[in-house]
Amino acid sequence: MKPTTITAISTAPGIGGIAVIRVSGTDALEYSNAIFKAKTKSVTLLKQKAYTVSFGSILDKQKETIDDVLVTVFHAPHSFTGEDVVEISCHGSLFLQQKILQLLIEQGCVLAQPGEFTQRAFLNGKMDLSQAEAVADLIASNSTASHRMALNQMRGGFSSELMKLRTQLLNFVSLIELELDFNEEDVEFADRNKLKTLATDIEQLIARLSDSFQVGNALKNGIPVALVGETNVGKSTLLNLLLNEDKAIVSEIHGTTRDVIEDLVNIKGITFRFIDTAGIRDTKDKIESMGIERTYQKIEQASVILWIVDCTQLSEHMEWLTERIAMRAEGKKVILVFNKIDKIAEDEREVLDQLFQQFKGERIYISAKEKINTDGLENALVNAAQLPEINPGDVVVNNVRHYEALQNALTAIRRVISGIDNGITGDFLSQDIRECMHFLGEISGSISNDEILGNIFGKFCIGK
Amino acid sequence: MKPTTITAISTAPGIGGIAVIRVSGTDALEYSNAIFKAKTKSVTLLKQKAYTVSFGSILDKQKETIDDVLVTVFHAPHSFTGEDVVEISCHGSLFLQQKILQLLIEQGCVLAQPGEFTQRAFLNGKMDLSQAEAVADLIASNSTASHRMALNQMRGGFSSELMKLRTQLLNFVSLIELELDFNEEDVEFADRNKLKTLATDIEQLIARLSDSFQVGNALKNGIPVALVGETNVGKSTLLNLLLNEDKAIVSEIHGTTRDVIEDLVNIKGITFRFIDTAGIRDTKDKIESMGIERTYQKIEQASVILWIVDCTQLSEHMEWLTERIAMRAEGKKVILVFNKIDKIAEDEREVLDQLFQQFKGERIYISAKEKINTDGLENALVNAAQLPEINPGDVVVNNVRHYEALQNALTAIRRVISGIDNGITGDFLSQDIRECMHFLGEISGSISNDEILGNIFGKFCIGK
């Protein structure tokens, strides 16, 4: 079957000065040329050099002019998708964008699926799967760190290194499998010492990459911060304060790598994901207990906990609560936030401090309503984040799919190492190596299936 | 003073596959080249041919790669603005767009004002003022007719014709003013008969253009339809029905030619602007009376009136109301809409019809709530619109500024004609001709001032 020629609006949806419509496929030049009339009469897109721009008009079937446009031509394989590509830069009216798209479809183009341009780039060998995924991350990036991670990955990142190691594994496994053909003769083509050195190198690299996921994920999806406390201590007011004050609120980024992001806030360059929770209190009400159980689960998912206390309403259950929170918060940063500090006298603070003398973490005094010391709270959050800085070229895994593949590869390569140590037979060794190679291959897309691809590219925006 | 080099994001705001950042001015190539590193090492933007695209990376001051981009180069005067122009096509993340913009500004670029690219195109003689205005109209166009009007105007439209006539007027006025130098000698260099023929041609053209404004304005801004009736007859339900049913609702188009558009709906290719009004009833309440007075004013502004009657609640004031509406609706299309038709029996319709036998216009029976016969209502609206079709190349004025200038020019040219008929002296004749020329010049921008320009280009979107 002849592959289809696809088209889509590649710029952001809406009205702008200009918009760009992209066409990719074997017939991209022909279809585009059919609706294009160059200002310079001798020009036809079919004969234009690659990487050149032509000025002219888009005409409909009645030869009526639809718009004056600039058309850029790219020739396979030297284009984003690796196919012939045409980019039509038109005026940015919704009407015009739709009209030109319609004319292209009448010629024979098919409307591109989300991510189909990048998918074609992958299928045509222009990039591996992890690079393709990075394109979506790059488009969704909203901070220096998330942008840097995406760019590093798009430009090869760790996957090229992994692929080199995978090729070396392949060499070994071929030798080992060759041994099996001679199994009567007890030969050893594959040097077990060299194989162990390689396997150990791979194990260390994978473990390092795996470890980086916690940071990568926090940078990409925000550092999870749970707001906990009793009911009515001002959690929601505080949340609104953190979300609304002259910061970019990133919400509802549709069709990129995530479906809906809520309550993400960039504070001093770090993205936090704030998780509001139900108020905790000692209750026998069954439904309320379920809500509180969910709160505990959220505490476990968070890296940082903001424990909010109403200075004016110190509960008799404070000790009980301290215990409950401490139980769940092990290994996490807990910041004790005294809210409504404007409502109490200076000497009452001392009483407060004594009441919480068991608590060893950081404590902050604020008023969410009066916006007192929000800066102090933000600094405490940034300190609590404790993210290592990502430098250009740093290798950080930020994709759950990659993380899972790495974890699986790690298990397999560790089996390989212990197998060598225990002198297991070549057939078992070969099986473990192939399993490790399989999972490494999943990252770059050397091993993939339609379901995985559909899942990855379906999350792209249309036109990319 | 050296003119500044400006930059802006030209594509629609938001996240997309790609975004385009435009740079225009003397230093456009230099500033862009300073942050660009081509993939092919020998390439520098400073030496790239016009109309070519270069692939490479944007680097920040620390030489860190920010994004992989395509850069198109245009050389003055063969560009949109008439200046050197660079278009950077980057990945469509908000972060990247802002980052690249920031790097350009660090180089020395200035953020473009709304419409500044088009304004420069005008100032550099690439287009006249009416063509520049058409660019904004084109971007805001939302129907075949409004798009066609804008495109006709952008490609020269009526202004080029007017400018030719203006030049002929200039020739005459020069001759007349030459006569004044010889006023002792009673010579006549300017043939009064030929002048009158020209003036009559101009008068006819201007009158025709002026007349087209009603159509042009309706097409551009929507045909104004007032919904009137007593309180609680279902006006709002009907309005929602008209606005919500699987039609494109055009609302809040910021920064184009209009500030905010509300309740515009495209029905079968025609744009309607629905105007909700306060319910009319006979009242002595002073504040309510003021509301009703405004309703009458809206009736006067509308071309079509939907007079809505609740079948189940026939008011004793019906006769009074009929009179009131008829008084204001002279020369307009009135459609009598019987709402809640599902609530009455068949024989009650006859009673209704008799009650309104005085009313000679079209009547429609619907239920807004049950969505009965909305199609009939839409057809009635489309018929009532009675707009002539706009064909490619048709000359239609759709801009209030042009309309006012044409009206002023019309008054002046009529004075010229009657002046010739009455044999007035050359100095008065010359003054009237110059006035007509002045107003014609305002349309193309031959005559303009900063305030007018600011007013026109301030309504553009940024990046155009």
JSON list of C-alpha atoms in Angstrom, two decimals, chain A residues 126-224:
[
{"chain": "A", "resi": 126, "resn": "LYS", "atom": "CA", "xyz": [15.46, 9.90, 11.79]},
{"chain": "A", "resi": 127, "resn": "MET", "atom": "CA", "xyz": [15.40, 9.41, 15.57]},
{"chain": "A", "resi": 128, "resn": "ASP", "atom": "CA", "xyz": [15.00, 6.60, 18.05]},
{"chain": "A", "resi": 129, "resn": "LEU", "atom": "CA", "xyz": [11.92, 6.21, 20.20]},
{"chain": "A", "resi": 130, "resn": "SER", "atom": "CA", "xyz": [13.34, 7.95, 23.27]},
{"chain": "A", "resi": 131, "resn": "GLN", "atom": "CA", "xyz": [14.29, 10.93, 21.10]},
{"chain": "A", "resi": 132, "resn": "ALA", "atom": "CA", "xyz": [10.79, 11.03, 19.67]},
{"chain": "A", "resi": 133, "resn": "GLU", "atom": "CA", "xyz": [9.36, 11.02, 23.17]},
{"chain": "A", "resi": 134, "resn": "ALA", "atom": "CA", "xyz": [11.69, 13.88, 24.03]},
{"chain": "A", "resi": 135, "resn": "VAL", "atom": "CA", "xyz": [10.11, 15.98, 21.27]},
{"chain": "A", "resi": 136, "resn": "ALA", "atom": "CA", "xyz": [6.80, 15.85, 23.18]},
{"chain": "A", "resi": 137, "resn": "ASP", "atom": "CA", "xyz": [8.61, 16.61, 26.43]},
{"chain": "A", "resi": 138, "resn": "LEU", "atom": "CA", "xyz": [10.36, 19.54, 24.80]},
{"chain": "A", "resi": 139, "resn": "ILE", "atom": "CA", "xyz": [7.07, 21.00, 23.64]},
{"chain": "A", "resi": 140, "resn": "ALA", "atom": "CA", "xyz": [5.59, 20.59, 27.12]},
{"chain": "A", "resi": 141, "resn": "SER", "atom": "CA", "xyz": [8.66, 21.84, 28.96]},
{"chain": "A", "resi": 142, "resn": "ASN", "atom": "CA", "xyz": [7.97, 24.69, 31.33]},
{"chain": "A", "resi": 143, "resn": "SER", "atom": "CA", "xyz": [11.20, 25.22, 33.25]},
{"chain": "A", "resi": 144, "resn": "THR", "atom": "CA", "xyz": [14.90, 25.42, 32.52]},
{"chain": "A", "resi": 145, "resn": "ALA", "atom": "CA", "xyz": [15.46, 21.99, 34.05]},
{"chain": "A", "resi": 146, "resn": "SER", "atom": "CA", "xyz": [12.63, 20.16, 32.27]},
{"chain": "A", "resi": 147, "resn": "HIS", "atom": "CA", "xyz": [13.63, 21.84, 29.01]},
{"chain": "A", "resi": 148, "resn": "ARG", "atom": "CA", "xyz": [17.26, 20.81, 29.44]},
{"chain": "A", "resi": 149, "resn": "MET", "atom": "CA", "xyz": [16.34, 17.21, 30.19]},
{"chain": "A", "resi": 150, "resn": "ALA", "atom": "CA", "xyz": [14.13, 17.02, 27.12]},
{"chain": "A", "resi": 151, "resn": "LEU", "atom": "CA", "xyz": [16.73, 18.60, 24.87]},
{"chain": "A", "resi": 152, "resn": "ASN", "atom": "CA", "xyz": [19.53, 16.31, 26.12]},
{"chain": "A", "resi": 153, "resn": "GLN", "atom": "CA", "xyz": [17.33, 13.34, 25.43]},
{"chain": "A", "resi": 154, "resn": "MET", "atom": "CA", "xyz": [16.22, 14.59, 22.03]},
{"chain": "A", "resi": 155, "resn": "ARG", "atom": "CA", "xyz": [19.83, 14.97, 20.96]},
{"chain": "A", "resi": 156, "resn": "GLY", "atom": "CA", "xyz": [20.62, 11.32, 21.65]},
{"chain": "A", "resi": 157, "resn": "GLY", "atom": "CA", "xyz": [20.88, 11.43, 25.43]},
{"chain": "A", "resi": 158, "resn": "PHE", "atom": "CA", "xyz": [21.48, 8.18, 27.21]},
{"chain": "A", "resi": 159, "resn": "SER", "atom": "CA", "xyz": [19.84, 5.98, 24.61]},
{"chain": "A", "resi": 160, "resn": "SER", "atom": "CA", "xyz": [22.77, 6.19, 22.18]},
{"chain": "A", "resi": 161, "resn": "GLU", "atom": "CA", "xyz": [25.12, 5.05, 24.96]},
{"chain": "A", "resi": 162, "resn": "LEU", "atom": "CA", "xyz": [22.79, 2.21, 25.90]},
{"chain": "A", "resi": 163, "resn": "MET", "atom": "CA", "xyz": [22.56, 1.15, 22.27]},
{"chain": "A", "resi": 164, "resn": "LYS", "atom": "CA", "xyz": [26.35, 0.90, 21.99]},
{"chain": "A", "resi": 165, "resn": "LEU", "atom": "CA", "xyz": [26.41, -1.35, 25.05]},
{"chain": "A", "resi": 166, "resn": "ARG", "atom": "CA", "xyz": [23.52, -3.34, 23.63]},
{"chain": "A", "resi": 167, "resn": "THR", "atom": "CA", "xyz": [25.52, -3.97, 20.44]},
{"chain": "A", "resi": 168, "resn": "GLN", "atom": "CA", "xyz": [28.41, -5.26, 22.54]},
{"chain": "A", "resi": 169, "resn": "LEU", "atom": "CA", "xyz": [26.00, -7.58, 24.35]},
{"chain": "A", "resi": 170, "resn": "LEU", "atom": "CA", "xyz": [24.80, -8.80, 20.97]},
{"chain": "A", "resi": 171, "resn": "ASN", "atom": "CA", "xyz": [28.36, -9.71, 20.00]},
{"chain": "A", "resi": 172, "resn": "PHE", "atom": "CA", "xyz": [28.73, -11.73, 23.17]},
{"chain": "A", "resi": 173, "resn": "VAL", "atom": "CA", "xyz": [25.42, -13.47, 22.85]},
{"chain": "A", "resi": 174, "resn": "SER", "atom": "CA", "xyz": [26.27, -14.45, 19.26]},
{"chain": "A", "resi": 175, "resn": "LEU", "atom": "CA", "xyz": [29.50, -16.02, 20.43]},
{"chain": "A", "resi": 176, "resn": "ILE", "atom": "CA", "xyz": [27.74, -17.80, 23.29]},
{"chain": "A", "resi": 177, "resn": "GLU", "atom": "CA", "xyz": [25.10, -19.13, 20.95]},
{"chain": "A", "resi": 178, "resn": "LEU", "atom": "CA", "xyz": [27.85, -20.28, 18.60]},
{"chain": "A", "resi": 179, "resn": "GLU", "atom": "CA", "xyz": [29.30, -22.26, 21.52]},
{"chain": "A", "resi": 180, "resn": "LEU", "atom": "CA", "xyz": [25.97, -24.05, 21.80]},
{"chain": "A", "resi": 181, "resn": "ASP", "atom": "CA", "xyz": [26.39, -25.40, 18.25]},
{"chain": "A", "resi": 182, "resn": "PHE", "atom": "CA", "xyz": [29.64, -26.94, 19.42]},
{"chain": "A", "resi": 183, "resn": "ASN", "atom": "CA", "xyz": [28.34, -28.04, 22.80]},
{"chain": "A", "resi": 184, "resn": "GLU", "atom": "CA", "xyz": [29.83, -31.52, 22.43]},
{"chain": "A", "resi": 185, "resn": "GLU", "atom": "CA", "xyz": [33.26, -29.99, 22.27]},
{"chain": "A", "resi": 186, "resn": "ASP", "atom": "CA", "xyz": [33.25, -27.75, 25.38]},
{"chain": "A", "resi": 187, "resn": "VAL", "atom": "CA", "xyz": [34.64, -24.66, 23.60]},
{"chain": "A", "resi": 188, "resn": "GLU", "atom": "CA", "xyz": [34.34, -21.10, 24.94]},
{"chain": "A", "resi": 189, "resn": "PHE", "atom": "CA", "xyz": [34.30, -18.43, 22.24]},
{"chain": "A", "resi": 190, "resn": "ALA", "atom": "CA", "xyz": [32.94, -15.75, 24.54]},
{"chain": "A", "resi": 191, "resn": "ASP", "atom": "CA", "xyz": [35.49, -14.60, 27.08]},
{"chain": "A", "resi": 192, "resn": "ARG", "atom": "CA", "xyz": [33.59, -14.80, 30.37]},
{"chain": "A", "resi": 193, "resn": "ASN", "atom": "CA", "xyz": [35.86, -12.24, 32.05]},
{"chain": "A", "resi": 194, "resn": "LYS", "atom": "CA", "xyz": [35.35, -9.68, 29.34]},
{"chain": "A", "resi": 195, "resn": "LEU", "atom": "CA", "xyz": [31.63, -10.43, 29.38]},
{"chain": "A", "resi": 196, "resn": "LYS", "atom": "CA", "xyz": [31.54, -9.86, 33.12]},
{"chain": "A", "resi": 197, "resn": "THR", "atom": "CA", "xyz": [33.36, -6.53, 32.76]},
{"chain": "A", "resi": 198, "resn": "LEU", "atom": "CA", "xyz": [30.84, -5.46, 30.15]},
{"chain": "A", "resi": 199, "resn": "ALA", "atom": "CA", "xyz": [27.88, -6.68, 32.20]},
{"chain": "A", "resi": 200, "resn": "THR", "atom": "CA", "xyz": [29.17, -4.83, 35.26]},
{"chain": "A", "resi": 201, "resn": "ASP", "atom": "CA", "xyz": [29.62, -1.62, 33.24]},
{"chain": "A", "resi": 202, "resn": "ILE", "atom": "CA", "xyz": [26.09, -1.98, 31.96]},
{"chain": "A", "resi": 203, "resn": "GLU", "atom": "CA", "xyz": [24.74, -2.73, 35.43]},
{"chain": "A", "resi": 204, "resn": "GLN", "atom": "CA", "xyz": [26.38, 0.40, 36.82]},
{"chain": "A", "resi": 205, "resn": "LEU", "atom": "CA", "xyz": [25.11, 2.61, 34.00]},
{"chain": "A", "resi": 206, "resn": "ILE", "atom": "CA", "xyz": [21.57, 1.26, 34.26]},
{"chain": "A", "resi": 207, "resn": "ALA", "atom": "CA", "xyz": [21.55, 1.60, 38.03]},
{"chain": "A", "resi": 208, "resn": "ARG", "atom": "CA", "xyz": [22.74, 5.21, 37.73]},
{"chain": "A", "resi": 209, "resn": "LEU", "atom": "CA", "xyz": [20.08, 5.99, 35.12]},
{"chain": "A", "resi": 210, "resn": "SER", "atom": "CA", "xyz": [17.44, 4.27, 37.21]},
{"chain": "A", "resi": 211, "resn": "ASP", "atom": "CA", "xyz": [18.41, 6.32, 40.22]},
{"chain": "A", "resi": 212, "resn": "SER", "atom": "CA", "xyz": [18.15, 9.53, 38.24]},
{"chain": "A", "resi": 213, "resn": "PHE", "atom": "CA", "xyz": [14.48, 8.84, 37.63]},
{"chain": "A", "resi": 214, "resn": "GLN", "atom": "CA", "xyz": [13.41, 10.22, 40.98]},
{"chain": "A", "resi": 215, "resn": "VAL", "atom": "CA", "xyz": [14.98, 13.56, 40.12]},
{"chain": "A", "resi": 216, "resn": "GLY", "atom": "CA", "xyz": [13.88, 13.41, 36.49]},
{"chain": "A", "resi": 217, "resn": "ASN", "atom": "CA", "xyz": [10.32, 12.65, 37.39]},
{"chain": "A", "resi": 218, "resn": "ALA", "atom": "CA", "xyz": [10.21, 15.41, 40.00]},
{"chain": "A", "resi": 219, "resn": "LEU", "atom": "CA", "xyz": [11.58, 17.89, 37.47]},
{"chain": "A", "resi": 220, "resn": "LYS", "atom": "CA", "xyz": [9.17, 16.80, 34.78]},
{"chain": "A", "resi": 221, "resn": "ASN", "atom": "CA", "xyz": [6.03, 16.31, 36.79]},
{"chain": "A", "resi": 222, "resn": "GLY", "atom": "CA", "xyz": [6.75, 18.60, 39.71]},
{"chain": "A", "resi": 223, "resn": "ILE", "atom": "CA", "xyz": [7.93, 17.82, 43.23]},
{"chain": "A", "resi": 224, "resn": "PRO", "atom": "CA", "xyz": [4.93, 16.41, 45.04]}
]
